Amino acid sequence: MDATQNYIQENKQRFLDELFELLRIPSISADPVYVQDMLDTAQKTADFLKEAGADNVEICETAGYPVVYGEKIIDENLPTILVYGHYDVQPPDPLDLWESGPFEPVIKKTEIHPEGAIFARGSADDKGQFFMHLKAFEAMMSAGELPCNVKFMIEGEEEVGSENLGDFVKNNREKLANDVILISDTSLVAKDVPSLCTGLRGLSYVEVKVKGPDLDLHSGLYGGAVPNPINVLCDMIGQLHDENGKITVKGFYDDVIELSDEERAEMAKVPFDLENYKKSIGIKDIQGEEGYVTMERNSIRPTLDVNGIWGGYTGEGAKTVIPSYAEAKISMRLVPGQDPEKITQLFCEHFESIAPDSVEVTTKPHHGGKGYVLPIDSKGYLAAKKAMTHTFGKEAIPFRSGGSIPIVALFEEELGSKSVLLGFGLDSDVIHSPNENFGVFNFYKGIETIPFFFKYFAEA
Ligand code: BES
Ligand code: MN
Ligand code: MN
């Protein structure tokens, strides 16, 4: 891979400039105002794929935003790697907290990245990360060192649940056939800790509504005598965890696959500093399920969280009112074994069952997805471990993440292949938040490491 690495060194600055072009387009999948920007981003991604040397580059229609596809098949007898990523990004809100424009990428030095970090929405999640694959591919092609076949599939709806991607995968099994799926859309444990994400959590998401009186009422004339939907909703939400931090939804833990003591001991080796953790996000103390440490609570254990809650009067000053209704968005992060549809149903039944007779409760399920585990004895994991160990100069370790990439479990079901999560982000990238950034070091480390994954996977 010497010629490939030389090519990367010689073209470093251009790679960054090209990424900036992608980052300047506000590809926000959640907001229909950006439909043209979404299509422009797909087109630009396709153009970059073509320039990098891919064949049969296509912008494939789906019921939602298109999937960008491209491939390089050098020999049917060699293994095929399918690279997956997403060109859509989260909305940049709240805008006033950005120190520079979310779609005006700039490089700024930070404490963690003295050599600079790219500040822009999508820099780490996921444009900066999938772009590493395009450039690593370009380098291997230009150097004449591509060791196996590769297919690219970059979608535009990950941040809104990948709801149309399932059909695309089912309808294109042949086209997408592969030996392993390679994804850079996760993080490292720390900048100097080569580490591979071996687990993702699943997701179940439900919106709930508690309705009381038909209209907002005077809280003096009616207060104390009629149900207040916000009080009731808060009380119901309060009942969803017990005093040990366990979720009380009946049957919630039934299918959870518990980790063995060995696996938990392995996890405990991942470096973690509680004081730093608290300081980095400004909390006075941690909390969570009894019997598990922080790193388990946020990765191998299922959760239930309110993501938003509203109702009544929230404007300036005081308005005395008993609201007519209250609503909340509730997410459950799931772990392997748990089925999102079953959990959603259990939740809805349970939530309705704890409602007092005085109110009407309705539930509305949203998108979901299953969790995922990559066995550390799989071919893909071993090749990734070898590649990262090589480019960092120390042994890569496995860890489980708490985030979700819903399509990964479906890939395994539909295509029968494992996904390797070769992510180069950091928790400090603050993806989805204002001032999202991606270390320049991380960007180049990814481009440098990917060709070795190709090499070691092809050799195995
Ligand atoms: N790239 C993230 C997921 C992620 C980040 C996993 C870091 C592990 C470490 C992805 O784009 C994401 O935000 N997923 C959503 C899924 C949802 C929109 C269905 C999530 O986890 O909330
Ligand atoms: Mn992502
Ligand atoms: Mn995301």
Short mmCIF file of C-alpha atoms and ligand atoms in Angstrom, two decimals:
data_model
loop_
_atom_site.label_atom_id
_atom_site.label_comp_id
_atom_site.label_asym_id
_atom_site.label_seq_id
_atom_site.Cartn_x
_atom_site.Cartn_y
_atom_site.Cartn_z
CA MET A 1 0.00 0.00 0.00
CA ASP A 2 3.04 2.32 -0.31
CA ALA A 3 1.96 3.96 -3.55
CA THR A 4 -1.53 4.45 -2.10
CA GLN A 5 -0.15 6.12 1.01
CA ASN A 6 2.11 8.35 -1.09
CA TYR A 7 -0.83 9.41 -3.21
CA ILE A 8 -2.75 10.32 -0.03
CA GLN A 9 0.16 12.43 1.26
CA GLU A 10 0.45 14.27 -2.05
CA ASN A 11 -3.26 15.04 -2.33
CA LYS A 12 -4.12 15.79 1.30
CA GLN A 13 -5.07 19.43 0.84
CA ARG A 14 -7.28 18.75 -2.17
CA PHE A 15 -9.18 16.04 -0.23
CA LEU A 16 -10.05 18.61 2.39
CA ASP A 17 -11.07 21.23 -0.19
CA GLU A 18 -13.37 18.73 -1.89
CA LEU A 19 -14.97 17.73 1.39
CA PHE A 20 -15.71 21.40 2.02
CA GLU A 21 -17.72 21.48 -1.23
CA LEU A 22 -19.97 18.74 0.11
CA LEU A 23 -20.22 20.38 3.54
CA ARG A 24 -21.43 23.65 1.99
CA ILE A 25 -24.68 22.08 0.80
CA PRO A 26 -27.35 21.96 3.53
CA SER A 27 -28.57 18.39 2.98
CA ILE A 28 -31.12 18.35 5.78
CA SER A 29 -33.37 15.33 5.21
CA ALA A 30 -35.83 16.23 7.97
CA ASP A 31 -36.92 19.51 6.39
CA PRO A 32 -38.64 19.49 2.95
CA VAL A 33 -37.38 23.03 2.30
CA TYR A 34 -34.00 21.46 1.46
CA VAL A 35 -35.18 19.02 -1.21
CA GLN A 36 -33.07 20.64 -3.96
CA ASP A 37 -30.00 20.71 -1.70
CA MET A 38 -30.53 17.01 -0.98
CA LEU A 39 -30.61 16.24 -4.72
CA ASP A 40 -27.57 18.47 -5.31
CA THR A 41 -25.65 16.63 -2.60
CA ALA A 42 -26.54 13.28 -4.15
CA GLN A 43 -25.33 14.58 -7.53
CA LYS A 44 -22.09 15.91 -6.08
CA THR A 45 -21.46 12.63 -4.27
CA ALA A 46 -22.03 10.75 -7.54
CA ASP A 47 -19.62 13.10 -9.35
CA PHE A 48 -16.93 12.53 -6.72
CA LEU A 49 -17.45 8.77 -6.98
CA LYS A 50 -17.00 8.92 -10.76
CA GLU A 51 -13.88 11.07 -10.48
CA ALA A 52 -12.45 8.65 -7.95
CA GLY A 53 -12.73 5.88 -10.53
CA ALA A 54 -16.02 4.11 -9.84
CA ASP A 55 -18.01 2.49 -12.65
CA ASN A 56 -21.79 2.35 -13.14
CA VAL A 57 -22.34 5.38 -10.93
CA GLU A 58 -26.06 5.94 -10.52
CA ILE A 59 -28.43 8.09 -8.55
CA CYS A 60 -31.06 5.51 -7.66
CA GLU A 61 -34.62 6.66 -7.03
CA THR A 62 -36.43 5.49 -3.90
CA ALA A 63 -39.77 6.51 -2.42
CA GLY A 64 -37.76 9.14 -0.56
CA TYR A 65 -34.36 10.66 -1.21
CA PRO A 66 -32.12 8.84 -3.71
CA VAL A 67 -29.31 6.41 -2.96
CA VAL A 68 -25.97 7.07 -4.66
CA TYR A 69 -24.43 3.88 -6.03
CA GLY A 70 -21.12 3.12 -7.71
CA GLU A 71 -18.79 0.13 -8.01
CA LYS A 72 -15.46 -1.17 -9.17
CA ILE A 73 -15.44 -4.85 -9.95
CA ILE A 74 -11.93 -5.96 -10.78
CA ASP A 75 -12.31 -9.73 -10.48
CA GLU A 76 -15.42 -11.81 -9.76
CA ASN A 77 -13.29 -14.22 -7.75
CA LEU A 78 -12.11 -11.59 -5.31
CA PRO A 79 -14.11 -10.54 -2.28
CA THR A 80 -16.44 -7.54 -2.50
CA ILE A 81 -16.66 -4.79 0.10
CA LEU A 82 -19.85 -2.72 0.25
CA VAL A 83 -19.24 0.75 1.67
CA TYR A 84 -22.29 2.37 3.26
CA GLY A 85 -22.67 5.96 4.44
CA HIS A 86 -25.20 8.80 4.48
CA TYR A 87 -25.11 12.21 2.80
CA ASP A 88 -27.98 13.68 4.80
CA VAL A 89 -27.37 15.64 7.98
CA GLN A 90 -29.30 16.73 11.05
CA PRO A 91 -30.89 20.19 11.16
CA PRO A 92 -28.35 22.68 12.55
CA ASP A 93 -30.68 24.15 15.19
CA PRO A 94 -30.24 25.95 17.55
CA LEU A 95 -28.50 28.22 15.06
CA ASP A 96 -27.47 31.00 17.45
CA LEU A 97 -25.16 28.62 19.31
CA TRP A 98 -22.91 28.05 16.26
CA GLU A 99 -19.68 30.01 16.40
CA SER A 100 -19.42 29.86 12.59
CA GLY A 101 -22.03 28.99 9.97
CA PRO A 102 -23.08 25.31 10.01
CA PHE A 103 -22.71 25.19 6.22
CA GLU A 104 -19.61 27.38 6.00
CA PRO A 105 -16.89 24.86 6.86
CA VAL A 106 -13.77 26.24 8.54
CA ILE A 107 -10.78 24.69 10.25
CA LYS A 108 -10.22 25.81 13.81
CA LYS A 109 -7.78 24.61 16.46
CA THR A 110 -9.28 23.08 19.59
CA GLU A 111 -7.92 21.63 22.81
CA ILE A 112 -8.39 18.10 21.50
CA HIS A 113 -7.32 19.01 17.95
CA PRO A 114 -4.36 21.40 18.12
CA GLU A 115 -3.72 20.63 14.43
CA GLY A 116 -7.27 21.67 13.59
CA ALA A 117 -10.81 20.38 13.28
CA ILE A 118 -13.37 20.88 10.50
CA PHE A 119 -16.37 22.76 11.89
CA ALA A 120 -19.59 22.18 9.93
CA ARG A 121 -22.83 20.26 10.18
CA GLY A 122 -22.12 16.79 8.78
CA SER A 123 -18.34 17.09 9.16
CA ALA A 124 -18.29 13.97 11.35
CA ASP A 125 -21.83 12.65 10.79
CA ASP A 126 -21.44 11.50 8.13
CA LYS A 127 -20.07 13.46 5.15
CA GLY A 128 -16.52 13.71 6.48
CA GLN A 129 -16.54 10.00 7.27
CA PHE A 130 -18.02 8.58 4.07
CA PHE A 131 -15.78 10.93 2.09
CA MET A 132 -12.74 9.19 3.62
CA HIS A 133 -13.85 6.09 1.69
CA LEU A 134 -14.13 7.93 -1.61
CA LYS A 135 -10.61 9.31 -1.17
CA ALA A 136 -9.11 6.01 0.04
CA PHE A 137 -10.67 4.36 -3.01
CA GLU A 138 -9.33 7.08 -5.31
CA ALA A 139 -5.87 6.59 -3.82
CA MET A 140 -5.96 2.80 -4.28
CA MET A 141 -7.20 3.21 -7.86
CA SER A 142 -4.59 5.82 -8.79
CA ALA A 143 -1.84 3.73 -7.24
CA GLY A 144 -3.06 0.58 -8.97
CA GLU A 145 -3.39 -1.10 -5.59
CA LEU A 146 -7.11 -1.83 -5.23
CA PRO A 147 -6.97 -5.37 -3.78
CA CYS A 148 -10.62 -6.41 -4.17
CA ASN A 149 -14.02 -5.36 -5.52
CA VAL A 150 -15.86 -2.46 -4.00
CA LYS A 151 -19.42 -1.14 -4.12
CA PHE A 152 -20.61 2.15 -2.67
CA MET A 153 -24.06 2.90 -1.36
CA ILE A 154 -24.52 6.37 0.10
CA GLU A 155 -28.06 7.10 1.27
CA GLY A 156 -29.95 10.28 2.09
CA GLU A 157 -32.38 9.30 4.84
CA GLU A 158 -30.33 7.93 7.72
CA GLU A 159 -31.07 10.86 9.98
CA VAL A 160 -34.80 10.34 9.52
CA GLY A 161 -34.79 6.58 10.10
CA SER A 162 -33.82 5.07 6.71
CA GLU A 163 -37.44 4.14 6.13
CA ASN A 164 -37.15 3.68 2.35
CA LEU A 165 -33.77 2.03 2.37
CA GLY A 166 -35.17 -1.32 3.46
CA ASP A 167 -37.14 -1.61 0.20
CA PHE A 168 -34.14 -0.50 -1.83
CA VAL A 169 -32.01 -3.23 -0.25
CA LYS A 170 -34.72 -5.88 -0.72
CA ASN A 171 -35.17 -4.91 -4.38
CA ASN A 172 -31.44 -4.84 -5.13
CA ARG A 173 -30.04 -7.90 -3.39
CA GLU A 174 -28.03 -8.94 -6.42
CA LYS A 175 -26.57 -5.50 -7.06
CA LEU A 176 -25.62 -5.08 -3.41
CA ALA A 177 -24.25 -8.62 -2.92
CA ASN A 178 -21.04 -8.45 -0.91
CA ASP A 179 -18.73 -10.25 1.49
CA VAL A 180 -18.65 -7.54 4.11
CA ILE A 181 -20.14 -4.10 4.69
CA LEU A 182 -17.82 -1.30 5.75
CA ILE A 183 -19.20 1.75 7.54
CA SER A 184 -17.54 4.83 9.01
CA ASP A 185 -20.33 6.48 10.99
CA THR A 186 -19.29 5.87 14.60
CA SER A 187 -16.56 7.06 16.97
CA LEU A 188 -13.29 6.02 18.51
CA VAL A 189 -13.13 5.67 22.29
CA ALA A 190 -10.48 8.46 22.28
CA LYS A 191 -8.21 10.10 19.76
CA ASP A 192 -5.20 8.02 20.77
CA VAL A 193 -7.08 4.76 21.37
CA PRO A 194 -7.51 2.66 18.23
CA SER A 195 -10.92 1.15 18.82
CA LEU A 196 -13.68 -0.56 16.89
CA CYS A 197 -17.36 -0.29 17.59
CA THR A 198 -18.75 -3.83 17.81
CA GLY A 199 -22.28 -3.01 18.90
CA LEU A 200 -25.08 -0.58 18.15
CA ARG A 201 -28.33 -0.16 19.99
CA GLY A 202 -31.73 -0.45 18.35
CA LEU A 203 -34.52 2.06 18.66
CA SER A 204 -38.20 2.26 19.37
CA TYR A 205 -39.83 5.70 19.28
CA VAL A 206 -43.35 6.64 20.35
CA GLU A 207 -45.24 9.90 20.60
CA VAL A 208 -47.85 9.99 23.35
CA LYS A 209 -50.79 12.30 24.01
CA VAL A 210 -52.81 12.73 27.18
CA LYS A 211 -56.10 14.53 26.67
CA GLY A 212 -58.15 16.04 29.47
CA PRO A 213 -60.83 18.73 29.07
CA ASP A 214 -61.86 19.76 25.54
CA LEU A 215 -60.38 23.24 26.01
CA ASP A 216 -57.86 25.06 28.17
CA LEU A 217 -59.59 26.03 31.44
CA HIS A 218 -59.19 28.66 34.16
CA SER A 219 -56.90 27.00 36.69
CA GLY A 220 -58.58 28.80 39.57
CA LEU A 221 -62.13 27.84 38.66
CA TYR A 222 -61.31 24.26 37.71
CA GLY A 223 -57.92 23.52 39.31
CA GLY A 224 -58.01 20.73 41.88
CA ALA A 225 -61.24 19.29 40.56
CA VAL A 226 -60.39 18.10 37.05
CA PRO A 227 -57.49 16.13 35.56
CA ASN A 228 -54.54 18.29 34.49
CA PRO A 229 -53.07 16.43 31.48
CA ILE A 230 -49.56 17.74 32.12
CA ASN A 231 -49.63 16.62 35.76
CA VAL A 232 -51.01 13.26 34.64
CA LEU A 233 -48.43 12.83 31.85
CA CYS A 234 -45.56 13.69 34.22
CA ASP A 235 -46.90 11.25 36.76
CA MET A 236 -47.19 8.50 34.13
CA ILE A 237 -43.68 9.20 32.84
CA GLY A 238 -42.44 9.12 36.43
CA GLN A 239 -43.79 5.60 36.75
CA LEU A 240 -41.81 4.32 33.77
CA HIS A 241 -38.66 3.81 35.89
CA ASP A 242 -38.52 2.24 39.35
CA GLU A 243 -36.27 3.31 42.22
CA ASN A 244 -33.42 1.19 40.82
CA GLY A 245 -33.53 2.82 37.41
CA LYS A 246 -35.21 -0.22 35.83
CA ILE A 247 -37.83 0.34 33.16
CA THR A 248 -41.23 -0.79 34.40
CA VAL A 249 -42.87 -1.56 31.04
CA LYS A 250 -44.12 -5.15 31.39
CA GLY A 251 -41.97 -7.61 29.45
CA PHE A 252 -39.43 -4.93 28.51
CA TYR A 253 -36.38 -6.94 29.54
CA ASP A 254 -37.69 -10.37 28.49
CA ASP A 255 -35.55 -10.76 25.37
CA VAL A 256 -32.49 -8.78 26.43
CA ILE A 257 -29.29 -10.71 25.77
CA GLU A 258 -27.15 -10.29 28.89
CA LEU A 259 -23.39 -10.13 28.51
CA SER A 260 -21.23 -12.81 30.07
CA ASP A 261 -18.94 -11.89 32.97
CA GLU A 262 -15.99 -12.27 30.57
CA GLU A 263 -17.51 -9.81 28.12
CA ARG A 264 -18.20 -7.32 30.90
CA ALA A 265 -14.64 -7.68 32.18
CA GLU A 266 -13.38 -7.04 28.64
CA MET A 267 -15.54 -3.90 28.44
CA ALA A 268 -14.19 -2.63 31.74
CA LYS A 269 -10.73 -2.41 30.16
CA VAL A 270 -11.83 0.44 27.89
CA PRO A 271 -10.40 3.65 29.40
CA PHE A 272 -13.02 5.84 31.08
CA ASP A 273 -12.63 8.83 33.38
CA LEU A 274 -15.81 9.66 35.29
CA GLU A 275 -14.73 13.16 36.37
CA ASN A 276 -13.84 14.11 32.80
CA TYR A 277 -17.08 12.63 31.56
CA LYS A 278 -19.12 14.74 33.98
CA LYS A 279 -17.09 17.85 33.24
CA SER A 280 -17.30 17.43 29.47
CA ILE A 281 -21.10 17.67 29.48
CA GLY A 282 -21.60 19.82 32.58
CA ILE A 283 -23.48 17.46 34.87
CA LYS A 284 -23.20 17.38 38.66
CA ASP A 285 -23.55 13.63 38.87
CA ILE A 286 -24.40 10.60 36.81
CA GLN A 287 -27.47 8.40 37.21
CA GLY A 288 -28.79 5.17 35.76
CA GLU A 289 -29.70 1.54 36.19
CA GLU A 290 -28.42 -0.07 39.35
CA GLY A 291 -25.86 -2.83 38.92
CA TYR A 292 -24.25 -1.36 35.80
CA VAL A 293 -21.45 1.14 35.28
CA THR A 294 -21.73 4.20 33.02
CA MET A 295 -20.12 2.53 30.02
CA GLU A 296 -22.59 -0.34 30.28
CA ARG A 297 -25.57 1.92 30.90
CA ASN A 298 -24.88 3.81 27.69
CA SER A 299 -24.21 0.85 25.43
CA ILE A 300 -25.29 -2.66 26.43
CA ARG A 301 -28.39 -1.72 28.46
CA PRO A 302 -31.74 -0.61 27.07
CA THR A 303 -33.08 2.82 28.01
CA LEU A 304 -36.25 4.89 28.00
CA ASP A 305 -36.01 8.67 27.65
CA VAL A 306 -38.34 11.58 27.08
CA ASN A 307 -37.00 13.57 24.12
CA GLY A 308 -39.50 16.39 24.26
CA ILE A 309 -42.61 17.31 26.24
CA TRP A 310 -45.11 20.09 25.70
CA GLY A 311 -48.58 21.40 26.45
CA GLY A 312 -50.22 24.33 28.26
CA TYR A 313 -48.80 27.83 28.32
CA THR A 314 -45.07 28.35 27.71
CA GLY A 315 -45.05 31.98 26.57
CA GLU A 316 -43.92 35.10 28.47
CA GLY A 317 -45.21 35.75 31.97
CA ALA A 318 -47.78 33.72 33.87
CA LYS A 319 -51.04 32.47 32.40
CA THR A 320 -53.29 30.55 34.77
CA VAL A 321 -54.51 27.60 32.82
CA ILE A 322 -55.39 23.91 33.05
CA PRO A 323 -54.26 22.67 29.64
CA SER A 324 -56.49 20.59 27.46
CA TYR A 325 -53.73 18.16 26.55
CA ALA A 326 -50.06 17.26 26.99
CA GLU A 327 -47.73 15.40 24.65
CA ALA A 328 -44.32 13.80 24.77
CA LYS A 329 -41.85 12.06 22.46
CA ILE A 330 -40.36 8.99 24.07
CA SER A 331 -37.45 6.95 22.75
CA MET A 332 -36.23 3.57 23.85
CA ARG A 333 -32.73 2.46 22.91
CA LEU A 334 -32.78 -1.29 22.52
CA VAL A 335 -30.12 -3.94 22.81
CA PRO A 336 -29.60 -7.17 20.86
CA GLY A 337 -32.47 -9.58 21.44
CA GLN A 338 -35.11 -6.89 21.73
CA ASP A 339 -37.46 -6.49 18.78
CA PRO A 340 -38.47 -2.86 18.15
CA GLU A 341 -42.00 -3.72 17.02
CA LYS A 342 -42.63 -5.88 20.05
CA ILE A 343 -41.18 -3.27 22.42
CA THR A 344 -43.25 -0.52 20.82
CA GLN A 345 -46.38 -2.60 21.34
CA LEU A 346 -45.47 -3.46 24.94
CA PHE A 347 -44.82 0.20 25.63
CA CYS A 348 -48.11 1.38 24.14
CA GLU A 349 -50.12 -1.23 26.02
CA HIS A 350 -48.35 -0.46 29.27
CA PHE A 351 -48.65 3.29 28.86
CA GLU A 352 -52.37 3.07 28.17
CA SER A 353 -52.81 0.70 31.12
CA ILE A 354 -51.33 3.14 33.66
CA ALA A 355 -53.51 6.04 32.55
CA PRO A 356 -56.12 7.21 35.08
CA ASP A 357 -59.75 6.92 33.87
CA SER A 358 -60.08 10.70 33.85
CA VAL A 359 -57.97 11.17 30.70
CA GLU A 360 -57.74 9.78 27.21
CA VAL A 361 -54.34 8.46 26.12
CA THR A 362 -53.24 7.92 22.53
CA THR A 363 -49.90 6.62 21.26
CA LYS A 364 -48.27 7.04 17.88
CA PRO A 365 -45.28 4.86 16.97
CA HIS A 366 -42.46 6.27 14.80
CA HIS A 367 -39.55 4.57 13.02
CA GLY A 368 -37.42 2.03 14.83
CA GLY A 369 -34.69 -0.49 14.27
CA LYS A 370 -32.88 -3.43 15.77
CA GLY A 371 -29.56 -3.41 17.62
CA TYR A 372 -26.47 -5.09 16.27
CA VAL A 373 -23.37 -6.95 17.43
CA LEU A 374 -20.26 -7.75 15.39
CA PRO A 375 -18.51 -10.87 16.71
CA ILE A 376 -14.85 -10.19 17.44
CA ASP A 377 -13.84 -13.43 15.76
CA SER A 378 -15.45 -12.46 12.43
CA LYS A 379 -13.28 -11.96 9.36
CA GLY A 380 -14.34 -8.34 9.05
CA TYR A 381 -13.56 -7.47 12.64
CA LEU A 382 -10.15 -9.10 12.46
CA ALA A 383 -9.21 -7.26 9.26
CA ALA A 384 -10.33 -3.94 10.76
CA LYS A 385 -8.43 -4.62 13.97
CA LYS A 386 -5.29 -5.38 12.00
CA ALA A 387 -5.68 -2.24 9.88
CA MET A 388 -6.22 0.08 12.86
CA THR A 389 -3.50 -1.56 14.89
CA HIS A 390 -1.16 -0.97 11.95
CA THR A 391 -1.92 2.72 11.39
CA PHE A 392 -2.10 3.70 15.09
CA GLY A 393 0.90 1.60 16.10
CA LYS A 394 -0.91 0.00 19.01
CA GLU A 395 -3.49 -2.72 19.42
CA ALA A 396 -7.07 -1.80 18.55
CA ILE A 397 -9.73 -2.72 21.11
CA PRO A 398 -13.45 -3.46 20.73
CA PHE A 399 -16.19 -1.43 22.42
CA ARG A 400 -19.97 -1.12 22.16
CA SER A 401 -21.67 2.11 21.25
CA GLY A 402 -25.04 3.39 22.41
CA GLY A 403 -26.04 4.98 19.12
CA SER A 404 -28.11 3.46 16.33
CA ILE A 405 -27.73 2.89 12.60
CA PRO A 406 -31.04 1.15 11.92
CA ILE A 407 -30.10 -0.29 8.53
CA VAL A 408 -27.22 -2.39 9.88
CA ALA A 409 -29.47 -5.12 11.32
CA LEU A 410 -31.51 -5.14 8.10
CA PHE A 411 -28.31 -5.55 6.05
CA GLU A 412 -27.60 -8.73 7.93
CA GLU A 413 -31.15 -10.04 7.47
CA GLU A 414 -31.44 -9.16 3.76
CA LEU A 415 -27.88 -9.47 2.47
CA GLY A 416 -26.54 -11.97 4.99
CA SER A 417 -23.44 -9.92 5.63
CA LYS A 418 -21.79 -8.44 8.67
CA SER A 419 -21.10 -4.75 8.99
CA VAL A 420 -17.75 -3.52 10.22
CA LEU A 421 -17.97 -0.18 12.01
CA LEU A 422 -14.70 1.49 11.19
CA GLY A 423 -15.52 4.90 12.64
CA PHE A 424 -13.05 7.74 13.21
CA GLY A 425 -15.19 10.30 15.05
CA LEU A 426 -14.92 11.26 18.70
CA ASP A 427 -17.62 11.92 21.28
CA SER A 428 -16.26 15.48 21.44
CA ASP A 429 -17.31 15.98 17.78
CA VAL A 430 -20.74 16.87 19.20
CA ILE A 431 -22.63 15.37 16.26
CA HIS A 432 -26.27 16.57 16.05
CA SER A 433 -25.30 19.58 18.24
CA PRO A 434 -24.13 23.11 17.44
CA ASN A 435 -20.44 23.35 16.44
CA GLU A 436 -20.20 19.78 15.17
CA ASN A 437 -16.60 19.17 14.16
CA PHE A 438 -14.31 16.45 12.87
CA GLY A 439 -10.59 16.35 13.59
CA VAL A 440 -8.33 16.82 10.58
CA PHE A 441 -6.17 14.12 12.17
CA ASN A 442 -9.18 11.79 12.31
CA PHE A 443 -10.12 12.51 8.68
CA TYR A 444 -6.63 11.64 7.42
CA LYS A 445 -6.27 8.69 9.81
CA GLY A 446 -9.42 7.24 8.28
CA ILE A 447 -8.17 7.69 4.71
CA GLU A 448 -4.88 6.10 5.71
CA THR A 449 -6.48 3.12 7.49
CA ILE A 450 -9.19 2.15 4.99
CA PRO A 451 -6.78 0.79 2.31
CA PHE A 452 -5.26 -1.54 4.93
CA PHE A 453 -8.72 -2.87 5.74
CA PHE A 454 -9.14 -3.64 2.03
CA LYS A 455 -5.75 -5.34 1.92
CA TYR A 456 -6.18 -7.45 5.06
CA PHE A 457 -9.77 -8.39 4.21
CA ALA A 458 -8.77 -9.44 0.69
CA GLU A 459 -5.89 -11.51 2.08
CA ALA A 460 -7.93 -13.29 4.77
N1 BES B 1 -23.92 8.17 13.08
C1 BES B 1 -25.02 8.18 13.97
C2 BES B 1 -25.05 6.99 14.90
C3 BES B 1 -23.86 6.82 15.82
C4 BES B 1 -23.01 7.86 16.18
C5 BES B 1 -23.62 5.56 16.31
C6 BES B 1 -21.94 7.65 17.00
C7 BES B 1 -22.57 5.35 17.16
C8 BES B 1 -21.71 6.39 17.50
C9 BES B 1 -26.30 8.20 13.13
O1 BES B 1 -26.25 9.13 12.10
C10 BES B 1 -27.45 8.61 14.02
O2 BES B 1 -27.49 9.73 14.43
N2 BES B 1 -28.39 7.69 14.24
C11 BES B 1 -29.62 8.01 14.88
C12 BES B 1 -30.63 7.02 14.36
C13 BES B 1 -32.01 7.58 14.24
C14 BES B 1 -32.11 8.86 13.47
C15 BES B 1 -32.92 6.53 13.62
C16 BES B 1 -29.50 7.88 16.39
O3 BES B 1 -28.68 7.10 16.90
O4 BES B 1 -30.22 8.61 17.07
MN MN B 2 -24.47 9.01 11.07
MN MN B 3 -26.65 11.16 12.98
#
